[in-house]
Amino acid sequence: MRLDSASKRVGVCLLLGLSACEGSSFLSLSDSNRGEGETMPAHLLTASEYNATVQDLLGVTSRPADYFPAASSSEFDANVGVLASLSEVQSEAVFNAARDVVAKAFESPELTARLVTCTPASDTDAECPKSLVTTLGRRAFRRSLDDEEVAAYLATYQKARQSLEMGHVDAVAHVLRVMLSSPSFFLRIERPGPRKDALESAALASRLSYLLWGSMPDDALLAIAESGKLDDDAELIAMTDKMLEDPRGQRFVSQFLGQWLGTVRLSSHNVDTNRFPQWTPEVAKGVEAQANAFLSGFVTGTTPWKEVFLAPHPANTAIQPLLAADPTTFQRRGFLTLPAYLALSSHSDRTSPTARAKGVITSLFCTDMTPPPGVVTELPPEEGQSPRTVRERLEAHRRNPSCAGCHNMLDPLGLSLENFDPVGRYRTLDEGHPIDSSGVYEGIPIANVSELLPLLAEDSRLGDCAPRKLYSFAMRRSLVPEDEPRVARLSATWKAGTLRELLHHVVVSPAFRGHAEEAP
Amino acid sequence: MKTSMSRRTVLRGAGVALFLPWLEALAPRVARAAAGSMPRRLLVCAFPNGAPHDWWSTAPAFGKSVSGDAFQLPNVLTPFQPLKHKLMMVSRLGNYTWSHNGESPSPSVEPSHARCMSAVTTCIDADEVARKAKLPLDSAVRSTTSVDQLIAQTLQGQTGLNSMQTGLGVKPGFFDYRSYAYNQVLSWKSPTEPLKRNVNPRVIFDALVGSGNAQTPTELARLKAREKSVLDAVREDMNRIKKRVSSRDQQVLDQYLTTVRSLELAADEVSSTCRALAAPGAVPEPPGPQQGLSQGQDGYDHELHADVMNDLITLAFECDRTRVVTHLLDDARSEFEYRNIPAADRTRVGLSYNAGSSLHYHGSQHGEGELADTVENGQYKIIKPSNRSFAAINAWMGRKVAELALKLDAIPEGDGTVLDHTTLVFLSEMRTHDHDAFDLPILIVGGNGILKQNTHISYDSVGNDRQLRDLWFTLMRRVFGMPVTSFGEDVRGVANAELTEILA
């Protein structure tokens, strides 16, 4: 008897307990922002945002935040719920980083000249210091400074000149250090706007730039946002496109897609190179470049997301050693047969069909596979003398009824990818045994992965999942129950088109703009 | 001209010798020692994933103890041999009475890595705390004030740094669908403030030396004035910002303001020097689960990393910069492969040397080895001995902690050494391959003469065993003289009671 997928999922839920049910993990966040017409809670820049912001502001490429105590969240690193509490060590780290990066910028005459763009004509010339405070402050705080702030930073400058006996350049460095030590710099603080506006107009510039560039807005973006022009949908969409075409737009691919689909982990992925000498640093770089090129096609190209399991692979000569054993009759296509995915979803020395399948189910289909308490989630490494195939060991695992619920769904998917080793090379033998990549997926028998991919591509969860992920990334928080109709609307209008189109829908949504929601 | 900061993680390079500021010169420390008011320090060295069965190979039968020559160290702990007369092994303590898996408390805690590690210094179930606070388990950061922080509170203001959190986890693993706070944290300043372990020696060093490397009084005065000016300006800035934000955001700003105040205090303390130490290189914080460094990557050496941390902890105690340190030898459920372990540690536990073998920590924990919870001849029955990779990793960690203890023992203080006036607790959050939360491996060195030494004490088997919360309770009351009346939780409602057997 073939069960339809919905009732199958109910079965899994019963077996796994509530945590495996879609939507059931949405508990109310008492102090979290529900989305519409409100400011985001003040929160730290993520490590990558801090690094990029310092680079865009000062020209310093030292990546100071790599040394910060990280606040890792389970989904995206920008999850405000995790970033909104500031521990003592984090505070100290940002305070010390401000001192160090400003010192570093001012070690370079070239960077100093870019920052200190004027010299006072005399000791009483207040115009030059004032213009520096105004321009540098506006960039660092991602909004125009209030009059009170301009006066205060000017006073800091004067004090540095007089009582600290600093020269002009040192005093500007001193002021910049204070600015970078200010929460207005290292926190994202959204201030309420004038009148009934939920946010200051400049806040939209930061929402856009941290979404698309993973960094601060530039002068032009700030100016347009502060002018109010981005209130117009067409202007906002045009700006989004323009920002994606900028080289900084690549950070959207590497941050959003990289975290969602795991490709950010490639650079530190462990491979047992004694067993897989083909995985050289050059090949590893090629694998990452190919994955990013593949994913960029959905953002800056015209490939619709519904093609993610079927789209052709970008050519990459560096990864040829991994493709050498591909049968001539076999054409790699789609995300799952990228060496990047196949390696990332493997252990350093063996494949993990469960991890490979779980990646699809949890990441691309947004179906929660949290195991119930007490269930072993690891396949033990091989023991004893006679090597057994992963399939045999999995079947042993599946005999345990508490494991079977998930594994009946996972295994056909994962085992169909067994023709690929832990670095993504095609193989027909595992530990000397012939590989059987057949199975039954959702009631339909499949002989191999080529037969599976079209079935996955038809799954409606594919088009429902991406909007959830992008909405969560853009709003920097987990979804709450009130978001359900919003993401449902997004997936209905988007219809699994390109990710650029999905971005258009997200940026014009009332929640992203901080507008109060109109009555339906 | 300073050299540019490189992402290469060369740990011990040609650093400039910086002078360490501290509160009192060496002479007052000796004077204080003579006056009989010895410092009481806490050093928790925790290792994740439990111990191989070797750990208990010399344990006395349940409910018994052995002392003196009859007490032998197991193979994984032989580097402690020179300090055997100053240490005590405490076996068969559990940390599960807080556990809540369905209807009854159980020594099997799942998910074990996150929940057991978060309980090792708090002895409560963080999941249960989050559930009560109606927080989602996947992002909740909630526990209770940890034992080291309760102790640190009583030492407030006595040293420049109230406490220090160090660690060696450069490749964290999966967080069990929970916040980092459970896998990478030993110290909780309050129920909502985890103090994450810091793996970066450079940051620890900066914290130890305070705000600078002034070599002359004039330089020092200028430096202090500059720091004060920055801190003043930042404080004024925050008062301005606070007027324009919601009360929710004001709380975040207040957290920063508290730190700025403590930095101000630290800036005032910059004074005399203790001893010079080369500035160590930096080690980047791993950006997230399954990311970070491997042995040999970008010049990274785990052995050197551990040595540098040992040096910094020693310096912190020697110069009395702090008296409370928690040191997490690796993150819970680490993905690190211990390829750095030298042949000597491997052969000590019978692992034939193989330069290529991966020594993946979590993988070897799941490798061969099975310890029953049934009893045979006064011990837990070994069904399958631990695999040698798991034993080698434990032997390596034991050696690094022994080396740290020996460093502290080499510094005279009063009638004894800095180690004598430190309570060093070396323990794991779980038992062994089974990930269970009973029968924890625990070793205690030092203890200000208040604790038994040269002894191995075994409590009863699971069900009749005593709990870790009582160990922390005893240490707080007896070693640190704190009037605590309870610590940790017990779902059965059992009150704390001192472990009188561990007292000298």
mmCIF file of C-alpha atoms in Angstrom, chain B residues 264-466:
data_model
loop_
_atom_site.group_PDB
_atom_site.id
_atom_site.type_symbol
_atom_site.label_atom_id
_atom_site.label_comp_id
_atom_site.label_asym_id
_atom_site.label_seq_id
_atom_site.Cartn_x
_atom_site.Cartn_y
_atom_site.Cartn_z
ATOM 1 C CA GLU B 264 38.219 50.998 33.611
ATOM 2 C CA LEU B 265 39.194 49.253 36.827
ATOM 3 C CA ALA B 266 41.735 47.169 34.936
ATOM 4 C CA ALA B 267 43.241 50.294 33.350
ATOM 5 C CA ASP B 268 43.805 51.728 36.822
ATOM 6 C CA GLU B 269 45.597 48.610 37.955
ATOM 7 C CA VAL B 270 48.398 48.801 35.405
ATOM 8 C CA SER B 271 51.360 49.251 37.654
ATOM 9 C CA SER B 272 54.248 47.076 38.588
ATOM 10 C CA THR B 273 55.509 44.043 36.709
ATOM 11 C CA CYS B 274 55.420 40.395 37.683
ATOM 12 C CA ARG B 275 57.418 38.613 35.052
ATOM 13 C CA ALA B 276 57.946 38.833 31.317
ATOM 14 C CA LEU B 277 56.329 36.490 28.860
ATOM 15 C CA ALA B 278 56.527 36.524 25.102
ATOM 16 C CA ALA B 279 53.264 37.512 23.476
ATOM 17 C CA PRO B 280 51.773 34.346 22.023
ATOM 18 C CA GLY B 281 50.364 34.065 18.534
ATOM 19 C CA ALA B 282 46.659 33.975 17.854
ATOM 20 C CA VAL B 283 44.413 30.977 17.321
ATOM 21 C CA PRO B 284 41.136 31.795 15.582
ATOM 22 C CA GLU B 285 37.903 30.876 17.266
ATOM 23 C CA PRO B 286 36.223 28.167 15.150
ATOM 24 C CA PRO B 287 33.398 29.935 13.317
ATOM 25 C CA GLY B 288 30.862 27.222 14.059
ATOM 26 C CA PRO B 289 30.131 23.523 14.358
ATOM 27 C CA GLN B 290 32.233 21.277 12.116
ATOM 28 C CA GLN B 291 34.458 24.212 11.239
ATOM 29 C CA GLY B 292 37.843 25.221 12.534
ATOM 30 C CA LEU B 293 41.371 23.933 12.538
ATOM 31 C CA SER B 294 42.987 20.554 12.037
ATOM 32 C CA GLN B 295 46.445 19.519 13.198
ATOM 33 C CA GLY B 296 48.983 20.951 10.770
ATOM 34 C CA GLN B 297 46.488 23.224 9.002
ATOM 35 C CA ASP B 298 48.043 26.669 8.449
ATOM 36 C CA GLY B 299 50.912 25.650 10.739
ATOM 37 C CA TYR B 300 48.607 24.897 13.664
ATOM 38 C CA ASP B 301 50.066 22.564 16.328
ATOM 39 C CA HIS B 302 47.732 21.304 19.045
ATOM 40 C CA GLU B 303 50.575 20.346 21.385
ATOM 41 C CA LEU B 304 51.969 23.861 21.238
ATOM 42 C CA HIS B 305 48.499 25.329 21.711
ATOM 43 C CA ALA B 306 48.083 23.297 24.897
ATOM 44 C CA ASP B 307 51.551 24.331 26.123
ATOM 45 C CA VAL B 308 50.890 28.021 25.560
ATOM 46 C CA MET B 309 47.581 27.805 27.437
ATOM 47 C CA ASN B 310 49.351 26.014 30.294
ATOM 48 C CA ASP B 311 51.891 28.854 30.383
ATOM 49 C CA LEU B 312 49.162 31.479 30.506
ATOM 50 C CA ILE B 313 47.206 29.743 33.262
ATOM 51 C CA THR B 314 50.418 29.368 35.244
ATOM 52 C CA LEU B 315 51.211 33.037 34.751
ATOM 53 C CA ALA B 316 47.701 34.059 35.801
ATOM 54 C CA PHE B 317 48.111 32.219 39.100
ATOM 55 C CA GLU B 318 51.762 33.053 39.649
ATOM 56 C CA CYS B 319 51.105 36.766 39.246
ATOM 57 C CA ASP B 320 47.801 36.541 41.099
ATOM 58 C CA ARG B 321 45.844 38.011 38.186
ATOM 59 C CA THR B 322 43.015 35.626 38.970
ATOM 60 C CA ARG B 323 42.274 32.726 41.302
ATOM 61 C CA VAL B 324 39.560 30.972 39.345
ATOM 62 C CA VAL B 325 40.192 29.311 35.997
ATOM 63 C CA THR B 326 38.101 26.860 34.034
ATOM 64 C CA HIS B 327 39.978 25.107 31.259
ATOM 65 C CA LEU B 328 38.026 23.039 28.735
ATOM 66 C CA LEU B 329 40.478 20.642 27.102
ATOM 67 C CA ASP B 330 38.211 20.177 24.101
ATOM 68 C CA ASP B 331 34.641 21.033 23.202
ATOM 69 C CA ALA B 332 31.972 18.454 23.901
ATOM 70 C CA ARG B 333 31.578 16.118 20.911
ATOM 71 C CA SER B 334 34.666 17.570 19.274
ATOM 72 C CA GLU B 335 35.473 16.818 15.646
ATOM 73 C CA PHE B 336 39.201 17.193 16.275
ATOM 74 C CA GLU B 337 41.530 14.457 15.058
ATOM 75 C CA TYR B 338 44.377 14.046 17.549
ATOM 76 C CA ARG B 339 47.092 13.433 14.970
ATOM 77 C CA ASN B 340 49.389 15.508 17.172
ATOM 78 C CA ILE B 341 49.710 12.845 19.873
ATOM 79 C CA PRO B 342 53.343 11.751 20.006
ATOM 80 C CA ALA B 343 54.468 8.127 19.958
ATOM 81 C CA ALA B 344 55.272 8.180 23.695
ATOM 82 C CA ASP B 345 51.651 8.786 24.690
ATOM 83 C CA ARG B 346 50.404 6.223 22.184
ATOM 84 C CA THR B 347 52.738 3.464 23.263
ATOM 85 C CA ARG B 348 52.021 4.166 26.961
ATOM 86 C CA VAL B 349 48.505 2.830 26.358
ATOM 87 C CA GLY B 350 49.481 0.205 23.782
ATOM 88 C CA LEU B 351 48.498 1.987 20.566
ATOM 89 C CA SER B 352 50.959 1.050 17.872
ATOM 90 C CA TYR B 353 52.316 4.209 16.332
ATOM 91 C CA ASN B 354 50.809 5.103 13.003
ATOM 92 C CA ALA B 355 51.404 8.566 11.700
ATOM 93 C CA GLY B 356 48.403 8.371 9.404
ATOM 94 C CA SER B 357 45.774 7.175 11.871
ATOM 95 C CA SER B 358 43.099 9.756 12.394
ATOM 96 C CA LEU B 359 42.494 9.642 16.171
ATOM 97 C CA HIS B 360 39.123 11.300 15.726
ATOM 98 C CA TYR B 361 37.935 11.952 19.265
ATOM 99 C CA HIS B 362 34.235 11.397 18.881
ATOM 100 C CA GLY B 363 34.785 8.561 16.411
ATOM 101 C CA SER B 364 37.003 6.713 18.879
ATOM 102 C CA GLN B 365 34.495 7.287 21.660
ATOM 103 C CA HIS B 366 32.041 5.419 19.450
ATOM 104 C CA GLY B 367 34.690 2.805 18.664
ATOM 105 C CA GLU B 368 35.208 -0.454 20.474
ATOM 106 C CA GLY B 369 34.725 -0.528 24.229
ATOM 107 C CA GLU B 370 31.865 -1.372 26.548
ATOM 108 C CA LEU B 371 31.559 -1.030 30.289
ATOM 109 C CA ALA B 372 28.542 -2.608 31.938
ATOM 110 C CA ASP B 373 26.493 -1.030 34.685
ATOM 111 C CA THR B 374 26.451 -4.426 36.373
ATOM 112 C CA VAL B 375 28.930 -5.202 39.102
ATOM 113 C CA GLU B 376 31.588 -7.902 39.231
ATOM 114 C CA ASN B 377 34.199 -8.206 42.014
ATOM 115 C CA GLY B 378 33.493 -4.715 43.321
ATOM 116 C CA GLN B 379 33.967 -3.123 39.894
ATOM 117 C CA TYR B 380 31.842 -2.436 36.858
ATOM 118 C CA LYS B 381 32.227 -5.328 34.482
ATOM 119 C CA ILE B 382 34.254 -4.666 31.342
ATOM 120 C CA ILE B 383 32.453 -6.300 28.416
ATOM 121 C CA LYS B 384 34.822 -5.044 25.722
ATOM 122 C CA PRO B 385 38.023 -3.119 26.536
ATOM 123 C CA SER B 386 38.303 0.447 25.262
ATOM 124 C CA ASN B 387 39.921 0.883 21.870
ATOM 125 C CA ARG B 388 43.477 2.214 22.080
ATOM 126 C CA SER B 389 42.806 5.415 20.087
ATOM 127 C CA PHE B 390 40.371 6.553 22.765
ATOM 128 C CA ALA B 391 42.907 5.645 25.462
ATOM 129 C CA ALA B 392 45.701 7.534 23.681
ATOM 130 C CA ILE B 393 43.652 10.749 23.534
ATOM 131 C CA ASN B 394 42.901 10.440 27.239
ATOM 132 C CA ALA B 395 46.565 9.744 28.001
ATOM 133 C CA TRP B 396 47.540 12.883 26.082
ATOM 134 C CA MET B 397 45.038 15.050 27.955
ATOM 135 C CA GLY B 398 46.199 13.599 31.254
ATOM 136 C CA ARG B 399 49.767 14.491 30.391
ATOM 137 C CA LYS B 400 48.920 18.083 29.506
ATOM 138 C CA VAL B 401 47.084 18.578 32.807
ATOM 139 C CA ALA B 402 49.913 16.885 34.709
ATOM 140 C CA GLU B 403 52.381 19.248 33.051
ATOM 141 C CA LEU B 404 50.241 22.206 34.121
ATOM 142 C CA ALA B 405 50.096 20.891 37.679
ATOM 143 C CA LEU B 406 53.881 20.420 37.703
ATOM 144 C CA LYS B 407 54.369 24.003 36.525
ATOM 145 C CA LEU B 408 52.216 25.259 39.386
ATOM 146 C CA ASP B 409 54.075 22.997 41.789
ATOM 147 C CA ALA B 410 57.374 24.547 40.715
ATOM 148 C CA ILE B 411 56.349 27.972 42.051
ATOM 149 C CA PRO B 412 57.043 28.315 45.767
ATOM 150 C CA GLU B 413 54.412 30.027 47.874
ATOM 151 C CA GLY B 414 54.596 30.168 51.667
ATOM 152 C CA ASP B 415 55.455 26.759 53.046
ATOM 153 C CA GLY B 416 54.402 25.070 49.855
ATOM 154 C CA THR B 417 53.716 25.794 46.223
ATOM 155 C CA VAL B 418 51.063 27.508 44.152
ATOM 156 C CA LEU B 419 49.680 24.045 43.366
ATOM 157 C CA ASP B 420 49.199 23.330 47.075
ATOM 158 C CA HIS B 421 46.996 26.410 47.287
ATOM 159 C CA THR B 422 44.994 25.425 44.230
ATOM 160 C CA THR B 423 42.190 22.905 43.998
ATOM 161 C CA LEU B 424 42.710 21.393 40.574
ATOM 162 C CA VAL B 425 39.764 19.245 39.518
ATOM 163 C CA PHE B 426 40.392 17.149 36.403
ATOM 164 C CA LEU B 427 37.157 15.520 35.289
ATOM 165 C CA SER B 428 34.813 14.636 32.462
ATOM 166 C CA GLU B 429 31.125 15.279 32.000
ATOM 167 C CA MET B 430 30.396 11.670 31.114
ATOM 168 C CA ARG B 431 31.563 8.177 31.908
ATOM 169 C CA THR B 432 32.961 6.451 28.809
ATOM 170 C CA HIS B 433 31.865 5.080 25.396
ATOM 171 C CA ASP B 434 28.285 4.829 26.641
ATOM 172 C CA HIS B 435 27.834 8.616 27.073
ATOM 173 C CA ASP B 436 26.276 7.995 30.476
ATOM 174 C CA ALA B 437 26.272 10.496 33.319
ATOM 175 C CA PHE B 438 27.330 8.236 36.184
ATOM 176 C CA ASP B 439 30.732 6.840 37.227
ATOM 177 C CA LEU B 440 32.491 10.056 36.196
ATOM 178 C CA PRO B 441 36.304 10.112 35.968
ATOM 179 C CA ILE B 442 37.562 12.600 38.581
ATOM 180 C CA LEU B 443 41.010 13.475 39.892
ATOM 181 C CA ILE B 444 41.753 16.270 42.375
ATOM 182 C CA VAL B 445 45.176 17.787 43.072
ATOM 183 C CA GLY B 446 46.180 20.252 45.807
ATOM 184 C CA GLY B 447 43.381 21.559 47.991
ATOM 185 C CA ASN B 448 45.075 23.766 50.626
ATOM 186 C CA GLY B 449 45.712 20.798 52.901
ATOM 187 C CA ILE B 450 41.998 20.297 53.416
ATOM 188 C CA LEU B 451 41.575 17.345 51.077
ATOM 189 C CA LYS B 452 42.902 13.803 51.340
ATOM 190 C CA GLN B 453 45.921 13.035 49.177
ATOM 191 C CA ASN B 454 47.649 9.954 47.793
ATOM 192 C CA THR B 455 44.289 8.205 47.878
ATOM 193 C CA HIS B 456 41.736 6.655 45.564
ATOM 194 C CA ILE B 457 38.188 6.728 46.944
ATOM 195 C CA SER B 458 35.372 4.734 45.362
ATOM 196 C CA TYR B 459 31.735 5.372 46.156
ATOM 197 C CA ASP B 460 28.954 2.869 45.554
ATOM 198 C CA SER B 461 27.609 1.569 42.267
ATOM 199 C CA VAL B 462 24.945 3.370 40.286
ATOM 200 C CA GLY B 463 21.720 3.721 42.199
ATOM 201 C CA ASN B 464 23.575 3.892 45.487
ATOM 202 C CA ASP B 465 26.263 6.263 44.266
ATOM 203 C CA ARG B 466 26.875 9.824 45.425
#
